[in-house]
Short mmCIF file of C-alpha atoms and ligand atoms in Angstrom, two decimals:
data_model
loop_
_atom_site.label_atom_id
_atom_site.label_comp_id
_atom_site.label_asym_id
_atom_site.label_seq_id
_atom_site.Cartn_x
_atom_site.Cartn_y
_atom_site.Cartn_z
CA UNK A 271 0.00 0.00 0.00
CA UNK A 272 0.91 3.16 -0.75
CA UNK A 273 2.43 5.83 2.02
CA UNK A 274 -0.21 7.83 2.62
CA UNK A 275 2.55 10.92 3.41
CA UNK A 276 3.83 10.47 -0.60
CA UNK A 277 3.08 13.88 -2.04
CA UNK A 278 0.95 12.85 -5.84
CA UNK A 279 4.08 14.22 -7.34
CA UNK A 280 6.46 11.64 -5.77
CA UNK A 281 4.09 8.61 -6.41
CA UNK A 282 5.71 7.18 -9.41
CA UNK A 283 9.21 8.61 -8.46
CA UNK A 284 12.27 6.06 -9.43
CA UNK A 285 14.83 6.44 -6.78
CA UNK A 286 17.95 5.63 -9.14
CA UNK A 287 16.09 7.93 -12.23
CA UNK A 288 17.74 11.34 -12.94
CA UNK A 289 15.14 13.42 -14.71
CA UNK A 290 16.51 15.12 -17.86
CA UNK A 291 14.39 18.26 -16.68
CA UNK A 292 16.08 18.82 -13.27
CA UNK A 293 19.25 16.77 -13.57
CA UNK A 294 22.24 18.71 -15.23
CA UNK A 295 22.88 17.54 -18.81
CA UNK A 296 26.01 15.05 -18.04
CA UNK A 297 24.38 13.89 -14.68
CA UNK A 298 24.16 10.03 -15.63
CA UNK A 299 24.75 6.61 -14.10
CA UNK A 300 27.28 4.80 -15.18
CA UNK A 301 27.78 0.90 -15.57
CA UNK A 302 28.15 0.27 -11.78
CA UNK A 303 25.10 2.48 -11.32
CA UNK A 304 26.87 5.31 -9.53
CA UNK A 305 26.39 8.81 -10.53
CA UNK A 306 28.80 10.81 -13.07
CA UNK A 307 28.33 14.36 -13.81
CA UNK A 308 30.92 15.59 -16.23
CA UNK A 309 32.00 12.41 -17.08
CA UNK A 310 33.14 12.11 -13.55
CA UNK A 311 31.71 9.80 -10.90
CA UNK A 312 30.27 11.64 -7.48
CA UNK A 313 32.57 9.50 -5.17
CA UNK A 314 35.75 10.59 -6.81
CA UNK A 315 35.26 14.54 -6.28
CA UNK A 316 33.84 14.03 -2.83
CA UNK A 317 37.06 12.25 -2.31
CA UNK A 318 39.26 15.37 -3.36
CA UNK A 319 37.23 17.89 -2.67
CA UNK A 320 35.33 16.69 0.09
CA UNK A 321 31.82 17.01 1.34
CA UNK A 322 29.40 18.21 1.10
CA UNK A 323 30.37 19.63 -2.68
CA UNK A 324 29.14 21.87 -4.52
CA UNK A 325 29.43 20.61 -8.58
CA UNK A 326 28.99 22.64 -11.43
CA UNK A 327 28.80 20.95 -14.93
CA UNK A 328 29.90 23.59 -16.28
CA UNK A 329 29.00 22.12 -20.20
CA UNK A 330 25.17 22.36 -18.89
CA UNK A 331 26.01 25.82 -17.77
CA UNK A 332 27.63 27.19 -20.97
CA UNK A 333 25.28 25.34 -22.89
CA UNK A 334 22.52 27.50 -20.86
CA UNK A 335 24.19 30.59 -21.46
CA UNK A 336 23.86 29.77 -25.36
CA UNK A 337 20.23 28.76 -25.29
CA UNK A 338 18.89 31.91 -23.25
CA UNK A 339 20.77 34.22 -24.90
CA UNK A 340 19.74 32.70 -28.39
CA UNK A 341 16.32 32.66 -27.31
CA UNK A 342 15.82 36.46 -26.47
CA UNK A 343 18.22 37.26 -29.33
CA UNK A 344 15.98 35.64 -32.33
CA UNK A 345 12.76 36.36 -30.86
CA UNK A 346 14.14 40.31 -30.26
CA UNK A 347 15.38 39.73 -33.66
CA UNK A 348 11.95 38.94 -34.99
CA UNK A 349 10.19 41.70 -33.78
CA UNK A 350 13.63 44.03 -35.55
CA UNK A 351 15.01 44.78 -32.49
CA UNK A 352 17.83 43.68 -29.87
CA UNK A 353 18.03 41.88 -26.23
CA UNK A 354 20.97 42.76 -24.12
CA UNK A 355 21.26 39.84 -21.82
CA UNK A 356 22.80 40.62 -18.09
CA UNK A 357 23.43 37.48 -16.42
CA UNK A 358 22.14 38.05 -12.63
CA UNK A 359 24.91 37.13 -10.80
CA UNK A 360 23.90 37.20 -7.40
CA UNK A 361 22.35 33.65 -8.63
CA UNK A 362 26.02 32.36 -8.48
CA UNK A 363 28.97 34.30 -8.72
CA UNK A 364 32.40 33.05 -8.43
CA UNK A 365 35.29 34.38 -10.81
CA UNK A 366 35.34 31.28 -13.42
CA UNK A 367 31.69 31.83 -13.46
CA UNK A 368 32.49 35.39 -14.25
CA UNK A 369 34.88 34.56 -16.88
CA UNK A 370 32.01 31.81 -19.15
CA UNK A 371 29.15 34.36 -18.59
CA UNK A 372 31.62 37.06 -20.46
CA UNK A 373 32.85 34.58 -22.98
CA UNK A 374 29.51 34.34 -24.61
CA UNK A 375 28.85 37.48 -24.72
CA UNK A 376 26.69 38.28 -21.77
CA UNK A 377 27.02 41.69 -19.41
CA UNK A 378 26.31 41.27 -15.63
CA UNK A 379 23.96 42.53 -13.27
CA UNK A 380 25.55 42.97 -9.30
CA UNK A 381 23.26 44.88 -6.72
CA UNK A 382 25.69 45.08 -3.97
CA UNK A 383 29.30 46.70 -4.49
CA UNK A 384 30.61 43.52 -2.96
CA UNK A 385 29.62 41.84 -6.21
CA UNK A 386 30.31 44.64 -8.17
CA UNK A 387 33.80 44.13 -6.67
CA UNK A 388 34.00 40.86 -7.59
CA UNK A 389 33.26 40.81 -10.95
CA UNK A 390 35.52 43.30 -11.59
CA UNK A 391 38.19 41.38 -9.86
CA UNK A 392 37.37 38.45 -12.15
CA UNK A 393 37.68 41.17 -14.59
CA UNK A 394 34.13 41.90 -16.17
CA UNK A 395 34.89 45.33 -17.82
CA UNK A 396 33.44 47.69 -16.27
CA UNK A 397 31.03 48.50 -19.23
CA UNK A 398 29.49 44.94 -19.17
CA UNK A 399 28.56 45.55 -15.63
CA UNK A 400 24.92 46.70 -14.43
CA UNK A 401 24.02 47.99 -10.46
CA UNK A 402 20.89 47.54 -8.91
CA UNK A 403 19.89 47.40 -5.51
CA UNK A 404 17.43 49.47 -2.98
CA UNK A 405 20.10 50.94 -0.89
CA UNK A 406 22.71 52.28 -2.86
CA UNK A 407 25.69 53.78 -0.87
CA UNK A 408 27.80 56.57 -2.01
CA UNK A 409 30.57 54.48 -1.83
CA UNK A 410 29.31 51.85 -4.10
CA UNK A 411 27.91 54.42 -6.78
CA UNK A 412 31.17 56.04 -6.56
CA UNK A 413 32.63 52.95 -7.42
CA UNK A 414 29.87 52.15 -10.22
CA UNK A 415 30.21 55.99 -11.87
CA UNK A 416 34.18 55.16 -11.76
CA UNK A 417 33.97 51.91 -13.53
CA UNK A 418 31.97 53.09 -15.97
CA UNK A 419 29.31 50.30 -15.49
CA UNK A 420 27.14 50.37 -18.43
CA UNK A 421 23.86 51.11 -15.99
CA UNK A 422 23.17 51.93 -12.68
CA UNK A 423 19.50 51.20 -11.81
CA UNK A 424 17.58 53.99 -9.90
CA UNK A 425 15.04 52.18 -7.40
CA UNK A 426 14.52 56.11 -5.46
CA UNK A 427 13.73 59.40 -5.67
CA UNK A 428 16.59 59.96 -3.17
CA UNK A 429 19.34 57.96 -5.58
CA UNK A 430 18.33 60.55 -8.67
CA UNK A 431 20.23 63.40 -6.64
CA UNK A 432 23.06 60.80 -5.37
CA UNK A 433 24.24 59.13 -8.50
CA UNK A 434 24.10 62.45 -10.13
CA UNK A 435 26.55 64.20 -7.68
CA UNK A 436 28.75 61.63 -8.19
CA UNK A 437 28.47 61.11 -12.14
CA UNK A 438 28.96 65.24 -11.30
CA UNK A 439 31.99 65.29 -9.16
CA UNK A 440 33.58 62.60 -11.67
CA UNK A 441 32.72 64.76 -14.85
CA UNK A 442 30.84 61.84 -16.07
CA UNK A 443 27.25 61.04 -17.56
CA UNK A 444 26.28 58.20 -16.24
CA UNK A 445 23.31 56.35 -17.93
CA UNK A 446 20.22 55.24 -15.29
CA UNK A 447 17.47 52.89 -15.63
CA UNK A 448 14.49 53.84 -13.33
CA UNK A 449 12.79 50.21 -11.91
CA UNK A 450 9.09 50.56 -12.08
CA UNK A 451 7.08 48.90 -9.17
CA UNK A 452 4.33 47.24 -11.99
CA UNK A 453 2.10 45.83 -9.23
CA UNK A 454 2.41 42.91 -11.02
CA UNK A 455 3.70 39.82 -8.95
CA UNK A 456 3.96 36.71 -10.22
CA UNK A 457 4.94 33.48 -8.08
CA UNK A 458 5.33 30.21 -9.92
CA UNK A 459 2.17 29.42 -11.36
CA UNK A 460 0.00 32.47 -11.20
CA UNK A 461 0.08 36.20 -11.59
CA UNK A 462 -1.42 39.32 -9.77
CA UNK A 463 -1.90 42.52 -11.05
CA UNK A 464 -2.35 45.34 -8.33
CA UNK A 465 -1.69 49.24 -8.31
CA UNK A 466 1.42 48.81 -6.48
CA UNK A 467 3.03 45.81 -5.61
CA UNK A 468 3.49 45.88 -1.70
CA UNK A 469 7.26 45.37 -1.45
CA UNK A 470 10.53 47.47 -1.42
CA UNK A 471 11.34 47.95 -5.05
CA UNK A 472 10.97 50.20 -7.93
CA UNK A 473 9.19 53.95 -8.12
CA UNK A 474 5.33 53.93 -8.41
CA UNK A 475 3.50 53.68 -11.61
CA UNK A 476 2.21 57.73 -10.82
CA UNK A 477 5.73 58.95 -9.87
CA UNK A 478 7.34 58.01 -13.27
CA UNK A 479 6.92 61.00 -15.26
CA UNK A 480 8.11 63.37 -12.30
CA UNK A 481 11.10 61.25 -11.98
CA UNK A 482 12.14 60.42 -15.43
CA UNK A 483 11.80 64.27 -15.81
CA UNK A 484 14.12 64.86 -12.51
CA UNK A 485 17.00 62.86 -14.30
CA UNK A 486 16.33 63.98 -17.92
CA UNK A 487 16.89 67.36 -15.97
CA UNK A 488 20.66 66.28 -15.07
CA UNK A 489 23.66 66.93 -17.21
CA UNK A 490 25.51 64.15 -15.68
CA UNK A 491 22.48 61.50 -15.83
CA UNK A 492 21.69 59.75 -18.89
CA UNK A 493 17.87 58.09 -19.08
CA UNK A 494 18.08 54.81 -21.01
CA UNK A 495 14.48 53.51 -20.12
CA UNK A 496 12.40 51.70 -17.39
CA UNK A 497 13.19 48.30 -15.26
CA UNK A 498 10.85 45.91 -14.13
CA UNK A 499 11.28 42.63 -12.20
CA UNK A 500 8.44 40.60 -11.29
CA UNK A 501 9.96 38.11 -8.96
CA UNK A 502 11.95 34.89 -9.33
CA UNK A 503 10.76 30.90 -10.01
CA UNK A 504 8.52 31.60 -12.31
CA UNK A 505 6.30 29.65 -14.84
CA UNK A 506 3.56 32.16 -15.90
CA UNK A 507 4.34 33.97 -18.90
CA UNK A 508 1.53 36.02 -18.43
CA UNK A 509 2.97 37.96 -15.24
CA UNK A 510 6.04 39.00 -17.54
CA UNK A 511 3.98 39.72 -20.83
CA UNK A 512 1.62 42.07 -18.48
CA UNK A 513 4.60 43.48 -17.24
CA UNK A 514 5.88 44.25 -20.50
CA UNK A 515 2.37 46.00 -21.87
CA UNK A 516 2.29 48.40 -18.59
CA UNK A 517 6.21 49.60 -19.02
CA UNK A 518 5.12 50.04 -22.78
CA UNK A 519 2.17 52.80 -21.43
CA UNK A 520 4.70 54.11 -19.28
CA UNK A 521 7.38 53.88 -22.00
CA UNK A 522 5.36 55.46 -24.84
CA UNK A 523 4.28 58.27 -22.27
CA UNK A 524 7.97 59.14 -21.73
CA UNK A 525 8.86 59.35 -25.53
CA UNK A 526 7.33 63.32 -25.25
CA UNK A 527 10.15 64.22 -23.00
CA UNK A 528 13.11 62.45 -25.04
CA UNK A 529 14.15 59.69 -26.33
CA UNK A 530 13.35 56.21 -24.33
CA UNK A 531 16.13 53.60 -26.01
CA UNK A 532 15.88 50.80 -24.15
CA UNK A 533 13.19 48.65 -21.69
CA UNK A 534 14.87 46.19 -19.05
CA UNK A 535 11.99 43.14 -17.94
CA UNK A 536 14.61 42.09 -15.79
CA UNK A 537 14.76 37.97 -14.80
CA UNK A 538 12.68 35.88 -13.14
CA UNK A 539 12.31 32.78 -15.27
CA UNK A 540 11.69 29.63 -13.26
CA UNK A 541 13.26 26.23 -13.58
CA UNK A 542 12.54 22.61 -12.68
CA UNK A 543 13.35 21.43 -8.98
CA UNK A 544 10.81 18.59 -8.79
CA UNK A 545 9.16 16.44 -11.00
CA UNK A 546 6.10 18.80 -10.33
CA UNK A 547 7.58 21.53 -12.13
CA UNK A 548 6.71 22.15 -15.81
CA UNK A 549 8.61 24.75 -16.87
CA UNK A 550 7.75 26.69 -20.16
CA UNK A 551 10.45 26.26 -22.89
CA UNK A 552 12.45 29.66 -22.75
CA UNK A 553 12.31 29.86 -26.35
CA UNK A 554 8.84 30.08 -26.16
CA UNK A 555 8.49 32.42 -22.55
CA UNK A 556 11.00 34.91 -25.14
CA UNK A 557 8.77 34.22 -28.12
CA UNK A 558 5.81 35.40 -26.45
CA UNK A 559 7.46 37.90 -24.65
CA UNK A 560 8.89 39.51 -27.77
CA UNK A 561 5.14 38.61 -29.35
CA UNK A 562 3.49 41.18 -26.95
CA UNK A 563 6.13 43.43 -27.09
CA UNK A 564 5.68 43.88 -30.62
CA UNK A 565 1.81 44.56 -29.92
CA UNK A 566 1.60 46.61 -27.97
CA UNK A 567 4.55 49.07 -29.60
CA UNK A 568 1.80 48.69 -32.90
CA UNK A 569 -1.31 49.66 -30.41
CA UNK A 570 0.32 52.92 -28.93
CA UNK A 571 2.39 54.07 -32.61
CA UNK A 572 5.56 53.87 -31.37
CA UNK A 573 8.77 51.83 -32.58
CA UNK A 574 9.60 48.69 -30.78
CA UNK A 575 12.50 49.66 -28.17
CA UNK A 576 15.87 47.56 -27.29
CA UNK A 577 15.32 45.20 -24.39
CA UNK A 578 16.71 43.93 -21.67
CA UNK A 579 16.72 40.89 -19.60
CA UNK A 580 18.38 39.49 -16.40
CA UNK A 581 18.43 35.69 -16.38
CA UNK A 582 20.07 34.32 -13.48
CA UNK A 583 18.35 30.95 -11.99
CA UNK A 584 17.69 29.55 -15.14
CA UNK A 585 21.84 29.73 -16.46
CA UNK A 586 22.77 28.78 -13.02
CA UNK A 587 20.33 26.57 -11.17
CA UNK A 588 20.02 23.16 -13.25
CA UNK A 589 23.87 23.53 -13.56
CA UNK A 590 24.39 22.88 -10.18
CA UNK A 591 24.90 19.82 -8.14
CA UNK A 592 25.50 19.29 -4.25
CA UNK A 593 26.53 16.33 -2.67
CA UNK A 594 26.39 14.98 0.52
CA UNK A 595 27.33 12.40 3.02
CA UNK A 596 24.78 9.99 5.10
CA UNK A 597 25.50 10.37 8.49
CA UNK A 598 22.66 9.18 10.40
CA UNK A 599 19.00 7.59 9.55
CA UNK A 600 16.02 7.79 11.43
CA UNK A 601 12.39 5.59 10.35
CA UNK A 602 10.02 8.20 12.09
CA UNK A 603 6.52 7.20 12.99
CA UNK A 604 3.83 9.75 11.55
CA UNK A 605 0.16 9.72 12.51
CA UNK A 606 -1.89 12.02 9.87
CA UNK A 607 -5.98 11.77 9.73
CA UNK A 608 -6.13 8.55 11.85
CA UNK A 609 -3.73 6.67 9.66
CA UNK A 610 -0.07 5.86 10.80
CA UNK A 611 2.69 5.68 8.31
CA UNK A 612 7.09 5.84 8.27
CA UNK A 613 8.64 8.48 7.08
CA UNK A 614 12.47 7.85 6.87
CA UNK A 615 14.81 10.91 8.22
CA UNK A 616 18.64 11.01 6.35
CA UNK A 617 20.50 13.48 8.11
CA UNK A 618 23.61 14.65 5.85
CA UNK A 619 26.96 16.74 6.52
CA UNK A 620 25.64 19.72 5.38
CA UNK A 621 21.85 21.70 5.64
CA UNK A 622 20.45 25.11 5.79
CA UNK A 623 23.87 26.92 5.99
CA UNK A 624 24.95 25.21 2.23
CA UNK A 625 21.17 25.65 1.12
CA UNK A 626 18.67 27.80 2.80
CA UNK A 627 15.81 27.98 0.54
CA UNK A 628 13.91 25.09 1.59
CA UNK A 629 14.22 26.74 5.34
CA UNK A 630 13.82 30.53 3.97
CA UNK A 631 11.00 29.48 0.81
CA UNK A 632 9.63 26.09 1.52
CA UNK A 633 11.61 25.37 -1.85
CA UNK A 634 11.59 21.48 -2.85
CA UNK A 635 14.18 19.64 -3.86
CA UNK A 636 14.93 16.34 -5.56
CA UNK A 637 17.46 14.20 -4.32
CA UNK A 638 18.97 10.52 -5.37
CA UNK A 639 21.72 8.79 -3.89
CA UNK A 640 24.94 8.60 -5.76
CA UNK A 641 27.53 6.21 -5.15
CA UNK A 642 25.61 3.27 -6.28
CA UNK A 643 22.27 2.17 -7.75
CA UNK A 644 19.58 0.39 -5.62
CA UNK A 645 16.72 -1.96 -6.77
CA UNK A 646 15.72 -1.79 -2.79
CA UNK A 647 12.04 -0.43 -2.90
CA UNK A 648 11.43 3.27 -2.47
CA UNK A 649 10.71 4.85 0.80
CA UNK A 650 9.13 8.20 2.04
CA UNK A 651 12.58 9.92 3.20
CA UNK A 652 12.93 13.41 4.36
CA UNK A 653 16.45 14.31 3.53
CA UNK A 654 17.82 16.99 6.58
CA UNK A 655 21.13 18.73 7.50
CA UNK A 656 23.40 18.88 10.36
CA UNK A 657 22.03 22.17 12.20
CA UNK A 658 20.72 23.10 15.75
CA UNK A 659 17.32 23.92 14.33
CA UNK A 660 13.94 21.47 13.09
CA UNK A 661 13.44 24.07 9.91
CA UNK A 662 17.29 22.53 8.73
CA UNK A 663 15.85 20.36 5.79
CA UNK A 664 17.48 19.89 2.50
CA UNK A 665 14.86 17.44 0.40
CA UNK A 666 12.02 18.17 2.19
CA UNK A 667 10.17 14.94 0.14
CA UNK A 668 12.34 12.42 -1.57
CA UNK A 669 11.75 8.78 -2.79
CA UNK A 670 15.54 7.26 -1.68
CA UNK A 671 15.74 3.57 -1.54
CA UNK A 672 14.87 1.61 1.65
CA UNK A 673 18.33 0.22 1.92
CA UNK A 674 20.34 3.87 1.95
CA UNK A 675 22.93 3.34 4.47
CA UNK A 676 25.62 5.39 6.87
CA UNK A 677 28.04 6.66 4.68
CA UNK A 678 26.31 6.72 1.04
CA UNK A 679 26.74 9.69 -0.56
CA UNK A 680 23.08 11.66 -1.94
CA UNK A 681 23.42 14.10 -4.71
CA UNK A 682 20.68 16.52 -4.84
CA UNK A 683 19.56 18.59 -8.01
CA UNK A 684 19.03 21.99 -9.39
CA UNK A 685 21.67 23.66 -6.30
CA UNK A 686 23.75 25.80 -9.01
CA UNK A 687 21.50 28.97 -7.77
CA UNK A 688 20.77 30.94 -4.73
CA UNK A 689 22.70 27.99 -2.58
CA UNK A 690 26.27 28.90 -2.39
CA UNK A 691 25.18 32.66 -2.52
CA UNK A 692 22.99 32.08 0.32
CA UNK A 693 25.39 30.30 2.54
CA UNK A 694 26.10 31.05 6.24
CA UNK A 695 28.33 29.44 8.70
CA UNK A 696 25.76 29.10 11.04
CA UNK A 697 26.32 26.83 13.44
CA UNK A 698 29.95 27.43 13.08
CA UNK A 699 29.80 25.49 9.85
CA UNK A 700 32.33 25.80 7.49
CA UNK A 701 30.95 26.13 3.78
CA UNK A 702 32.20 23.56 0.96
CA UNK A 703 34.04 23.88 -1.62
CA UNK A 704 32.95 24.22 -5.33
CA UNK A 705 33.98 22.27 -8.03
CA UNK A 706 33.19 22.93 -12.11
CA UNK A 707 33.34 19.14 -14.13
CA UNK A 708 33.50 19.00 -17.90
CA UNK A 709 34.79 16.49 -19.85
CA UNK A 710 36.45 14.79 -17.37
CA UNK A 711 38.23 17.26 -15.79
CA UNK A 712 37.55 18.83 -12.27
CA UNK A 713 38.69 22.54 -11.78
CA UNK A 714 37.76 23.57 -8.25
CA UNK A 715 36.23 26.82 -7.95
CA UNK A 716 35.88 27.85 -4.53
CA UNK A 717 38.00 25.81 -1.98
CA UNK A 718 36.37 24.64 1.16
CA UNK A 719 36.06 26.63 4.36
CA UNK A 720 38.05 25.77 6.94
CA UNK A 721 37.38 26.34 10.89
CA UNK A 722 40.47 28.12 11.34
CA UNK A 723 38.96 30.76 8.19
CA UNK A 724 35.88 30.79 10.76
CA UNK A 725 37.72 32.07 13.57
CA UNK A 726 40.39 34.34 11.61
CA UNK A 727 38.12 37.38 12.44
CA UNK A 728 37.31 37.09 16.12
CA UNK A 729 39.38 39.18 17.25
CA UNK A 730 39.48 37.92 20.53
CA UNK A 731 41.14 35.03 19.28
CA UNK A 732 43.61 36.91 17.20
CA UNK A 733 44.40 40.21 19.24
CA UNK A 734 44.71 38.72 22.50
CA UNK A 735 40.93 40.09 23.22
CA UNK A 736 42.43 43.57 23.56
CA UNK A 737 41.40 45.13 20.15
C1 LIG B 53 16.54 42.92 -10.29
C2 LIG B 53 16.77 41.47 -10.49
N1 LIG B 53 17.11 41.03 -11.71
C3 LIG B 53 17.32 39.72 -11.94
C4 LIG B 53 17.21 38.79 -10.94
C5 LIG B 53 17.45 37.34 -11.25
O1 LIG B 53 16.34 36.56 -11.04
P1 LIG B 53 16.35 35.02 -11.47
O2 LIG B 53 17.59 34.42 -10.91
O3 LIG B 53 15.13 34.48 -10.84
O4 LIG B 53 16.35 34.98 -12.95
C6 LIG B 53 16.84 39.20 -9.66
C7 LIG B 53 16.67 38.21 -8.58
O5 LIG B 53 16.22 38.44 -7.50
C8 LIG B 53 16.62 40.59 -9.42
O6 LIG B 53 16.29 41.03 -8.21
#
């Protein structure tokens, strides 16, 4: 009988299967049934690099980079205009990273200076760069205006004044975006359209023409066009395409005042985590993108303007790999409704401090184990980390075989984003270390933190407690 706690979803799940949809492109079992990615087998870069790992395949990741930016490039294309593609790096940022998303051609979007830093370290130029972020500090738009980052994004009235005293004291014109609050919020599935979205972002729909007119009124401030982004993980192409049509209003509006070159419809695009997730093709979220674009330019008489866009899960997420060890196993009695059934509780070396989404978004996961196949039947298993705290899951459901023991190594899917740029040492944790596979080859990434990194800034450790 089936386990009453099996989410529909999971009912048909094949614990040694590995999805095409959520599993990176070179993620495959080989003859002994273990797990290669990269052509290299899970076991062997736990054993140099340790674990938990991150793994990047980083031929699924370039091979991303192609098909996105293709995909907004002919549908722009078709509609006889251009897409400008700024990978969102806060998805995953590391310097190799840096280096691929450059190679084919994207720019980058940071919205903190310490990633502005970074990819400039890794050496984005400057002009391939794009800031964002709520709370810009002089600092970092000083910074920005003195790299000559191609765009820095205006999110309030307050910024207008600040980036332009900079631009100002550097003898610069720096070109702004303004981001739009659209009111339109879109999570996964489903779409809502409100006056004003009720969240920290973006200038309101009524203060646009005041504030476009505040920086068109600045010597040192060039206007390129409006910004919106909708939110992240997500499937309905409606939210983005109604997005699009209420910039356009906005956009057309603007084209009195001056000239309105480009509109940025930032990211958002969601990917597959779970065998639950349908994801639309992004050919076809771009086609029909670029589709209603093209519309409504026709409706209000005006020609079609560049665009923008800001992929970041969708390059990064499937890419991405982690690995863990078995530590301990737990069958755990449940009583739901009346009815008692097992669910089976894997703790692993790792948890909320390598991946906090499932603990900060109730994301799900998908998880398999990966030093061996099983033909062991499937059981209800709830895969969980190593912290001081009952929110610390990983795989919140997972179909792992009944015999997974101490010691097996799990691999779970779809980690490349928001994971390693969400780590923490909580618990005193120290975070792994990040390997990119490809054709047999391992190149690690990040190395692994080590306790003695964790303590190098107490001072009370290193000063003698007198600092
Ligand atoms: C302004 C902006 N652009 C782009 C992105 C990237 O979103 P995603 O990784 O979901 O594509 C984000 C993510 O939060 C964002 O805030």
């Amino acid at each position: 009988m089936q386990n009453p706690l099996v989410p529909e979803w999971l009912r048909s799940a094949d614990p040694n299967a590995l999805d095409a949809k959520i599993w990176p492109r070179t993620a495959r079992r080989a003859e002994n049934g273990a797990l290669e990615i990269g052509e290299i087998a899970a076991a062997d870069l736990v054993r140099s690099y340790g674990s938990p790992l991150y793994v990047v395949d980083q031929e699924d990741f370039e091979g991303r980079l192609i098909a996105v930016n293709r995909a907004f490039s002919d549908a722009a294309s078709k509609i006889g205009t251009t897409a400008k593609l700024y990978y969102a790096s806060k998805a995953l940022l590391t310097a190799d990273v840096m280096r691929w998303v450059v190679d084919a051609g994207y720019s980058v979007d940071v919205s903190t200076g310490g990633e502005m830093a970074m990819a400039l370290a890794a050496g984005v130029p400057g002009e391939r760069l794009g800031l964002h972020g709520n709370n810009k500090s002089l600092v970092e738009i000083g910074r920005a205006v003195s790299a000559d980052v191609s765009a820095i994004v205006v999110d309030s009235e307050i910024e207008i004044e600040r980036i332009a005293s900079v631009a100002g004291a550097q003898d610069k014109v720096q070109p702004v975006r303004l981001r739009v609050n659209s009111g339109i919020h879109a999570h996964t599935h489903d779409f809502l359209a409100t006056a004003r979205e009720d969240q920290k972002f973006g200038i309101a729909i009524s203060d646009v023409p005041d504030l476009v007119a505040k920086i068109r009124s600045h010597s040192h401030l060039k206007f390129l066009g409006l910004h919106s982004h909708i939110g992240s993980q997500i499937f309905a192409v409606e939210g983005f395409v109604a997005a699009a049509e209420r910039l356009l209003e906005l956009h057309a509006n603007l084209l009195d005042g001056g000239d309105v070159p480009e509109l940025n419809l930032g990211g958002g695009f969601g990917i597959a985590y779970t065998p639950e997730d349908h994801p639309i093709p992004i050919k076809d979220i771009a086609a029909r993108i670029a589709a209603a674009v093209a519309a409504k330019c026709e409706q209000l008489g005006i020609s079609v303007p560049k665009l923008a866009f800001e992929p970041g899960r969708i390059i990064a997420g499937p890419a991405g790999v982690t690995l863990y060890s078995v530590g301990t196993l737990k069958d755990v009695q449940v009583t739901e409704s009346g009815s008692s059934a097992t669910r089976k509780y894997v703790s692993v070396d790792g948890g909320m401090s390598d991946n906090a989404r499932p603990a900060l978004y109730g994301a799900e996961y998908s998880a398999t184990v990966a030093n061996r196949a099983s033909s062991s039947s499937p059981a209800l298993s709830r895969v969980v980390g190593k912290h001081c705290e009952s929110g610390d899951i990983v795989v919140n459901h997972a179909m792992l075989p009944s015999d997974i023991a101490v010691n097996d190594l799990l691999a779970v899917a779809a980690t490349g984003a928001y994971c390693f740029s969400l780590s923490s040492n909580y618990n005193f944790l120290p975070r792994p270390a990040m390997v990119a596979v490809k054709s047999g080859l391992a190149k690690q990434l990040v190395r692994a933190e080590t306790e003695l990194d964790l303590m190098s800034r107490d001072l009370g450790l290193n000063s003698g407690g007198d600092a």
